[in-house]
Short mmCIF file of C-alpha atoms in Angstrom, two decimals:
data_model
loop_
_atom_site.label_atom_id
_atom_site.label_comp_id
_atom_site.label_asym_id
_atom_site.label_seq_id
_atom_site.Cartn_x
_atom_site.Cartn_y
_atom_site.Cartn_z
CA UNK A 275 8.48 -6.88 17.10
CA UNK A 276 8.96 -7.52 20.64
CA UNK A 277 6.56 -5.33 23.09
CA UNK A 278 9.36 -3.56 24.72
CA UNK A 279 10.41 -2.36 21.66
CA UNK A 280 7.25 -0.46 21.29
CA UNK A 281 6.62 0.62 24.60
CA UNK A 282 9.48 2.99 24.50
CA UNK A 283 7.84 4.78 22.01
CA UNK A 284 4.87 5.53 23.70
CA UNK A 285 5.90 8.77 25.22
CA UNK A 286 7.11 10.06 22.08
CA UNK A 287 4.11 8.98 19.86
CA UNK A 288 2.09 11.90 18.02
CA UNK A 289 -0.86 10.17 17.61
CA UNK A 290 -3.74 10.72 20.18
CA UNK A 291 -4.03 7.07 22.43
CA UNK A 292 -7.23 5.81 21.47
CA UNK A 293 -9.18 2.51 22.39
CA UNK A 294 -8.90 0.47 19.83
CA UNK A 295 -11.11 -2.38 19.27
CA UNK A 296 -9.00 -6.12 18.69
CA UNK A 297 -11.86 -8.13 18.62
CA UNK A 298 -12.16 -9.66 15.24
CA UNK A 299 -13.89 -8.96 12.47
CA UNK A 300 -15.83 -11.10 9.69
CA UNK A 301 -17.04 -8.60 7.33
CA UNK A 302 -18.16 -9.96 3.88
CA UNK A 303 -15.81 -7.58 1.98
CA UNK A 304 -12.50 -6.90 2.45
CA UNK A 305 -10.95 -4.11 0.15
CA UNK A 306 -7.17 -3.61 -0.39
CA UNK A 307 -5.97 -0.37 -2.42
CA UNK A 308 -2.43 -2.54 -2.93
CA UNK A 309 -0.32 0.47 -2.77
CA UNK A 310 2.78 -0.49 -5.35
CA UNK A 311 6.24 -2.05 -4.51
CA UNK A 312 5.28 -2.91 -1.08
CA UNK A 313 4.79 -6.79 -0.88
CA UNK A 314 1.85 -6.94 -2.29
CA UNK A 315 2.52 -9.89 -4.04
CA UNK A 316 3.32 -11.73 -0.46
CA UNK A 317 0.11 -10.43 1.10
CA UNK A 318 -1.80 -11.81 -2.08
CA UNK A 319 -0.57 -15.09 -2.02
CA UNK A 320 -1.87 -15.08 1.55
CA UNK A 321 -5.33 -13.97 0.75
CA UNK A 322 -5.29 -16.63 -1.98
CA UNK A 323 -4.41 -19.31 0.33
CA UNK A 324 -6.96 -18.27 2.99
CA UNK A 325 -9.77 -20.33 1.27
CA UNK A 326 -11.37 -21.61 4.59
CA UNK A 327 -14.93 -20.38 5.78
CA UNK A 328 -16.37 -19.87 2.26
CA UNK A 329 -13.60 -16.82 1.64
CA UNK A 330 -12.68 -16.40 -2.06
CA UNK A 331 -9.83 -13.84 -3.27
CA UNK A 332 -10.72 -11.45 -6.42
CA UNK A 333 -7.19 -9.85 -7.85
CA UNK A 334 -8.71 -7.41 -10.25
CA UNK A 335 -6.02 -6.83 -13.52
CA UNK A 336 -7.49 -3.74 -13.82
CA UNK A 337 -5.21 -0.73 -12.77
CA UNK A 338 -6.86 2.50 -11.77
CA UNK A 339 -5.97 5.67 -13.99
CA UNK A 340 -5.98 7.94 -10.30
CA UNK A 341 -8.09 10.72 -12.27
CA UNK A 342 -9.67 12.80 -10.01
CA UNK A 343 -13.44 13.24 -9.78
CA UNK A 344 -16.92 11.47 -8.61
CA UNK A 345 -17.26 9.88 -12.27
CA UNK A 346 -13.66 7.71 -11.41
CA UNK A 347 -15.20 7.14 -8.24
CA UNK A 348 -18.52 5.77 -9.37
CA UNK A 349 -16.41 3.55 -12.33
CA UNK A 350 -14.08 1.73 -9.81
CA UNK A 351 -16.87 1.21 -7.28
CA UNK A 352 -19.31 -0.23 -10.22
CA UNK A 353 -16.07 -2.69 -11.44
CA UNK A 354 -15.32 -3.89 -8.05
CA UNK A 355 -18.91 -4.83 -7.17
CA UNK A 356 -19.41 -6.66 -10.66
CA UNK A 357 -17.02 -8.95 -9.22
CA UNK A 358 -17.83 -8.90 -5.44
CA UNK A 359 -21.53 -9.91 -6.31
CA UNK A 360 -20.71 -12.62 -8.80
CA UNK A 361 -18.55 -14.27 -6.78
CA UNK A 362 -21.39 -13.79 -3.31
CA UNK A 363 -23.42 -15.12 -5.87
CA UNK A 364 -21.45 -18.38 -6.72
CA UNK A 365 -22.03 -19.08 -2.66
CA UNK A 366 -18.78 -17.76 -1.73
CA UNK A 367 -20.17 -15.55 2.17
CA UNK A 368 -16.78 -13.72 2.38
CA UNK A 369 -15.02 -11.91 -0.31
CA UNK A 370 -11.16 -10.10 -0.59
CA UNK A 371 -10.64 -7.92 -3.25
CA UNK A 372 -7.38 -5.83 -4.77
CA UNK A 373 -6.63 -3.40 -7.31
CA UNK A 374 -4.42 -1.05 -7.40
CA UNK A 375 -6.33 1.94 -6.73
CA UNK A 376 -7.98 4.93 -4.12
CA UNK A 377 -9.88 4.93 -1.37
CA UNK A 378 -13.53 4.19 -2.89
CA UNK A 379 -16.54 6.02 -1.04
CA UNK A 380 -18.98 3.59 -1.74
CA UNK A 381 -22.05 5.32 -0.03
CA UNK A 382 -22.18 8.04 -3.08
CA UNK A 383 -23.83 4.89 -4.57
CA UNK A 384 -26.19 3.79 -1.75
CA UNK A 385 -23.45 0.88 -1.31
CA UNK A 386 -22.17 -0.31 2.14
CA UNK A 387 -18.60 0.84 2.71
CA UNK A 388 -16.49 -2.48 2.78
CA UNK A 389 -13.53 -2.74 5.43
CA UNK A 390 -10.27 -1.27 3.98
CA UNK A 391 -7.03 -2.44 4.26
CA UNK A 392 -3.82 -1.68 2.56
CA UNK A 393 0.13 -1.87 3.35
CA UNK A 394 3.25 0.65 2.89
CA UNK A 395 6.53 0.72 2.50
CA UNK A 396 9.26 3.01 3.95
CA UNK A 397 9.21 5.69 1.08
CA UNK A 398 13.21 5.52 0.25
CA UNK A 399 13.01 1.70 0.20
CA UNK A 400 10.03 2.30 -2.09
CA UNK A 401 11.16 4.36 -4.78
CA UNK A 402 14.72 2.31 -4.71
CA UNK A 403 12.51 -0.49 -5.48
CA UNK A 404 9.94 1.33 -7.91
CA UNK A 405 13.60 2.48 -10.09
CA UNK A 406 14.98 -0.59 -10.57
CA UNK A 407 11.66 -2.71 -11.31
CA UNK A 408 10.74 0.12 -14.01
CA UNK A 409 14.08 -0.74 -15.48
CA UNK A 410 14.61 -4.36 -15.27
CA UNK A 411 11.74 -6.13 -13.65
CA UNK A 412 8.37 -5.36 -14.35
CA UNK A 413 6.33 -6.44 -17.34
CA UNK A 414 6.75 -3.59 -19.09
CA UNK A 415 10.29 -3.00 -18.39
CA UNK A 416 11.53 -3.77 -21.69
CA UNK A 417 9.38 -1.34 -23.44
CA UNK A 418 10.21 1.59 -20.54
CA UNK A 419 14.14 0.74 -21.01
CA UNK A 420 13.75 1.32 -24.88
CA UNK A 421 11.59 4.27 -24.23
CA UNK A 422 14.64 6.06 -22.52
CA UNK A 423 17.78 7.18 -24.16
CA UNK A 424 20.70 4.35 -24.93
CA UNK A 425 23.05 5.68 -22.27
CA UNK A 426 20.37 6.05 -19.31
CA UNK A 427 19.17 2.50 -20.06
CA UNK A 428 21.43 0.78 -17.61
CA UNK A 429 21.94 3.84 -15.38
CA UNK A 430 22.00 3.00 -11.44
CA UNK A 431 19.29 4.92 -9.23
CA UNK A 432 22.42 7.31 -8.29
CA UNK A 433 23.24 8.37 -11.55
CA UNK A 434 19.88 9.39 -12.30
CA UNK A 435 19.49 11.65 -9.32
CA UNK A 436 22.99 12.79 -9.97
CA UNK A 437 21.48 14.29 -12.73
CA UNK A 438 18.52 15.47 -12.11
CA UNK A 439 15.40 16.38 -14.92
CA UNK A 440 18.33 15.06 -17.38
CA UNK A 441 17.43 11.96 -16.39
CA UNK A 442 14.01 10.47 -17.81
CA UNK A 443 13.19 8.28 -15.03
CA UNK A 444 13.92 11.23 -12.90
CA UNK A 445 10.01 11.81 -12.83
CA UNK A 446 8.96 8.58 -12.36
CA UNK A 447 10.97 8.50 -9.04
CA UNK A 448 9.23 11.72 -7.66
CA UNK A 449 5.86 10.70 -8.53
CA UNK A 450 6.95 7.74 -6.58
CA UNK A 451 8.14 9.62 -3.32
CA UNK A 452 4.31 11.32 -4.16
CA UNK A 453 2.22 8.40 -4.60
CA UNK A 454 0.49 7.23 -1.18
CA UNK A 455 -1.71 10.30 -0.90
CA UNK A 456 -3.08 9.05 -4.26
CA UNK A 457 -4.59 5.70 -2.35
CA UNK A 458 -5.73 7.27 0.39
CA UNK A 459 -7.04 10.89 -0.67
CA UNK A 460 -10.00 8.74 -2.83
CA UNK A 461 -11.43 10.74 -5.73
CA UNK A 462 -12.77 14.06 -4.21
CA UNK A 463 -12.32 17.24 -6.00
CA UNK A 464 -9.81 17.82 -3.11
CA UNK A 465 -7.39 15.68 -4.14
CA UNK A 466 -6.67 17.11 -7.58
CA UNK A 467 -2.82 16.79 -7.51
CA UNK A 468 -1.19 20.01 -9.56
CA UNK A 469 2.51 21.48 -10.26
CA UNK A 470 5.34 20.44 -12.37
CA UNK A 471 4.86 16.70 -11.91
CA UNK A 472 1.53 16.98 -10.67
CA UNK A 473 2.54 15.45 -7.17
CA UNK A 474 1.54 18.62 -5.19
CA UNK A 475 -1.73 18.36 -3.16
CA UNK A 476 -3.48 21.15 -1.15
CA UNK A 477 -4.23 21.72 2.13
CA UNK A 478 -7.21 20.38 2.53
CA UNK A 479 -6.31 17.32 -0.04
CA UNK A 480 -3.63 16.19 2.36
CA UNK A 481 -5.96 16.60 5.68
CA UNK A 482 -8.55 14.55 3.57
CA UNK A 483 -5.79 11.67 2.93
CA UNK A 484 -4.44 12.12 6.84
CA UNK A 485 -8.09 11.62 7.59
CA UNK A 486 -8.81 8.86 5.47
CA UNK A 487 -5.86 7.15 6.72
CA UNK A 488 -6.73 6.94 9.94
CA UNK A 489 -10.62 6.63 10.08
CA UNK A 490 -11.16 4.69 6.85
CA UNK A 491 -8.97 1.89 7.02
CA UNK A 492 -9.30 -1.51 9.30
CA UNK A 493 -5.35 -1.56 9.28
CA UNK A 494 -2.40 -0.49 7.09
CA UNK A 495 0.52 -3.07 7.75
CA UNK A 496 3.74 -1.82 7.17
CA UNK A 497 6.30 -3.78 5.18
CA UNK A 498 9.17 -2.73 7.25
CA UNK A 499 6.77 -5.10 9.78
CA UNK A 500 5.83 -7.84 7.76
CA UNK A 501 5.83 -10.63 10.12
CA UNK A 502 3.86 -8.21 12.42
CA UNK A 503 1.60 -7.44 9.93
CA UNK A 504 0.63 -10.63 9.02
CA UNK A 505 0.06 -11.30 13.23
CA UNK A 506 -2.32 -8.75 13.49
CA UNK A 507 -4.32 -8.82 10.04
CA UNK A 508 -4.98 -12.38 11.11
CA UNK A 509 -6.30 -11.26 14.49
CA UNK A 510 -8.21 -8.78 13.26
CA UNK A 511 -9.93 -10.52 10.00
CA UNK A 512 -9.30 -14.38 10.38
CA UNK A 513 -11.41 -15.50 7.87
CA UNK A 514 -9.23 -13.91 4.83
CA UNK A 515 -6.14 -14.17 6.68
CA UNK A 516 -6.15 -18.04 7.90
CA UNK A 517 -3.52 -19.34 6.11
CA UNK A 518 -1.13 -17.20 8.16
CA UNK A 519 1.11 -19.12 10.98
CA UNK A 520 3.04 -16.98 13.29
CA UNK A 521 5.13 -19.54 14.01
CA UNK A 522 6.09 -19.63 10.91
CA UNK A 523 7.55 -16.48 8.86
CA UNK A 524 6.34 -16.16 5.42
CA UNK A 525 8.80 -15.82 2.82
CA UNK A 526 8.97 -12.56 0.54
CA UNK A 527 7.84 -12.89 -3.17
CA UNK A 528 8.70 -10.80 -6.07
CA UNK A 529 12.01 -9.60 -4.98
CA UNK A 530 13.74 -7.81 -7.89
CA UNK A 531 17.71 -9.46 -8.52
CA UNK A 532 18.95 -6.57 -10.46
CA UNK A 533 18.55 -4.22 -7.63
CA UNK A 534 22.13 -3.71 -6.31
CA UNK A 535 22.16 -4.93 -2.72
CA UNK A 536 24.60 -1.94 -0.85
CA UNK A 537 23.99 1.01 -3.45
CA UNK A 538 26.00 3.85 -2.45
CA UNK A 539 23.78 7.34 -2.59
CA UNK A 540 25.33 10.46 -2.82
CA UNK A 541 24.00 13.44 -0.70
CA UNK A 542 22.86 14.85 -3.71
CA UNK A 543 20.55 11.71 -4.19
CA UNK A 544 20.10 11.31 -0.69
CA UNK A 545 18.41 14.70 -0.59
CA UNK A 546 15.82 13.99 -3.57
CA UNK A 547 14.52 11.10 -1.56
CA UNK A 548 13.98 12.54 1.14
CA UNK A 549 11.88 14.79 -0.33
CA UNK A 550 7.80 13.92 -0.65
CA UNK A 551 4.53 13.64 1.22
CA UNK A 552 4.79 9.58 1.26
CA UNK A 553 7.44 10.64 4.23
CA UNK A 554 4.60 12.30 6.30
CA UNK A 555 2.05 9.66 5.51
CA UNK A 556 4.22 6.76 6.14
CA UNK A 557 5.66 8.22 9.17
CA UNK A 558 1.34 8.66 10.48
CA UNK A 559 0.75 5.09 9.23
CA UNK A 560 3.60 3.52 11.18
CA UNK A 561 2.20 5.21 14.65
CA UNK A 562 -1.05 4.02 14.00
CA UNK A 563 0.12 0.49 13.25
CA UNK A 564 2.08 0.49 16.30
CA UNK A 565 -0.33 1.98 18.54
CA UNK A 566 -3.02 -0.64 17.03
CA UNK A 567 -0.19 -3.94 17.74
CA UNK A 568 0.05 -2.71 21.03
CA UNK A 569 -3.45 -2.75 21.99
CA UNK A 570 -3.99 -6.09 20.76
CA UNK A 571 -0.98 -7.89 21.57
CA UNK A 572 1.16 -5.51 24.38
CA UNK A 573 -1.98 -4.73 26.57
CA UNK A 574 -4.67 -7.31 25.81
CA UNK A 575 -8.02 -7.27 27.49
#
């Protein structure tokens, strides 16, 4: 995005300006929570391809369960390391690593805290996409479609927010709309979700995510900025992001052909989606990516 284009929203911006720092970086681990249904699949072919400089890409198969508590905490940090050190081991100096998962505090086990990273989708695009991949285009698709009665198994996203808990999938669309404060909250007793679809955090477990967001994370690119995103990770770590060329825009993977390309929502529908913390979180992560690709590419040093 051009810098005019964020300029003018300086003045309206309800982040704090901060310094930030666009010197880069050449840490020897590079985390990334892989929120889902945001590109991820784009941004790991990159990683892969970044081989130069002794970097090597782990894409852990293991999905997180996001249950609360230290022990969950102490598990994922244990499993990620496993891998991190065999692969340091193997003479590889700089190592990427994804899983889908939370923020890891990985000083409760006299560890070093690796850089984060992570990127995020606009919420409605999101849970859109979430919908119809659950349906049609994940592995597991098949078995979800049988799990769901005959006449909701080809059901458009519309219908099922038409009607409401009637529809099984209805859930699965508001734990979507929920989902971002479960990668960045981490596993502290705060951030115990509760309520009917156990999507509702407390106080202090959404100050804890709004916190985490912005002080534990290198960057959080935002898919809505892809091009962007790509420009900046590579300034910022361009040892695991060297196959990037911002001359050249990456193409999207993983798109999903039985999404229906000009849905029409009804207000109804319109009004569950906007519904959610991922709103609130998205809408903090977006500032703080555009304050960050200002500093280092509106008002360099």
């Amino acid at each position: 995005m051009a810098c005019l284009q964020f300029m003018s929203m300086i003045l309206v911006s309800s982040i704090p300006a901060f310094a930030f720092d666009c010197k880069p970086r050449f840490p020897e681990v590079v985390y990334y929570g892989r929120s889902g249904k945001a590109g991820s699949t784009t941004l790991l072919r990159t990683l892969a391809a970044s081989t130069k400089n002794r970097h090597r890409h782990y894409s852990s198969t293991k999905y997180t369960s996001f249950v609360d508590g230290t022990s969950s905490n102490k598990d994922s940090v244990e499993e990620a390391l496993r891998h991190i050190t065999a692969l340091h081991n193997e003479g590889w100096k700089y190592v990427s690593y994804d899983q889908h998962m939370g923020w890891l505090n990985f000083s409760l086990h006299d560890q070093p805290q690796p850089v984060f990273i992570n990127l995020l989708r606009d919420p409605i695009e999101g849970a859109i996409s979430q919908y119809y991949a659950s349906l049609h285009h994940s592995p597991s698709a098949n078995q979800y479609r049988a799990s769901l009665p005959p006449e909701q198994r080809n059901w458009s996203l519309n219908q099922c927010l038409e009607a409401g808990r009637a529809c099984q999938a209805y859930k699965l669309i508001v734990n979507r709309l929920n989902s971002y404060s479960k990668y960045f909250c981490g596993y502290h007793p705060d951030c115990v979700r509760t309520g009917v679809d156990n999507v509702t955090l407390s106080a202090a477990g959404v100050a804890r995510t709004i916190h985490n967001l912005h002080n534990e994370y290198l960057l959080v690119g935002i898919t809505e900025r892809y091009d962007d995103t790509l420009k900046l990770f590579k300034r910022l770590l361009p040892t695991y992001f060297s196959a990037v060329d911002e001359n050249k825009p990456i193409p999207r993977r993983n798109r999903n052909p039985h999404r229906p390309k000009n849905e029409e929502l009804s207000p109804k529908a319109k009004r569950v989606l906007r519904q959610g913390l991922d709103h609130q979180l998205y809408a903090i992560a977006l500032e703080l990516f555009e304050t960050k690709y200002r500093a280092c590419f509106c008002f360099p040093d």
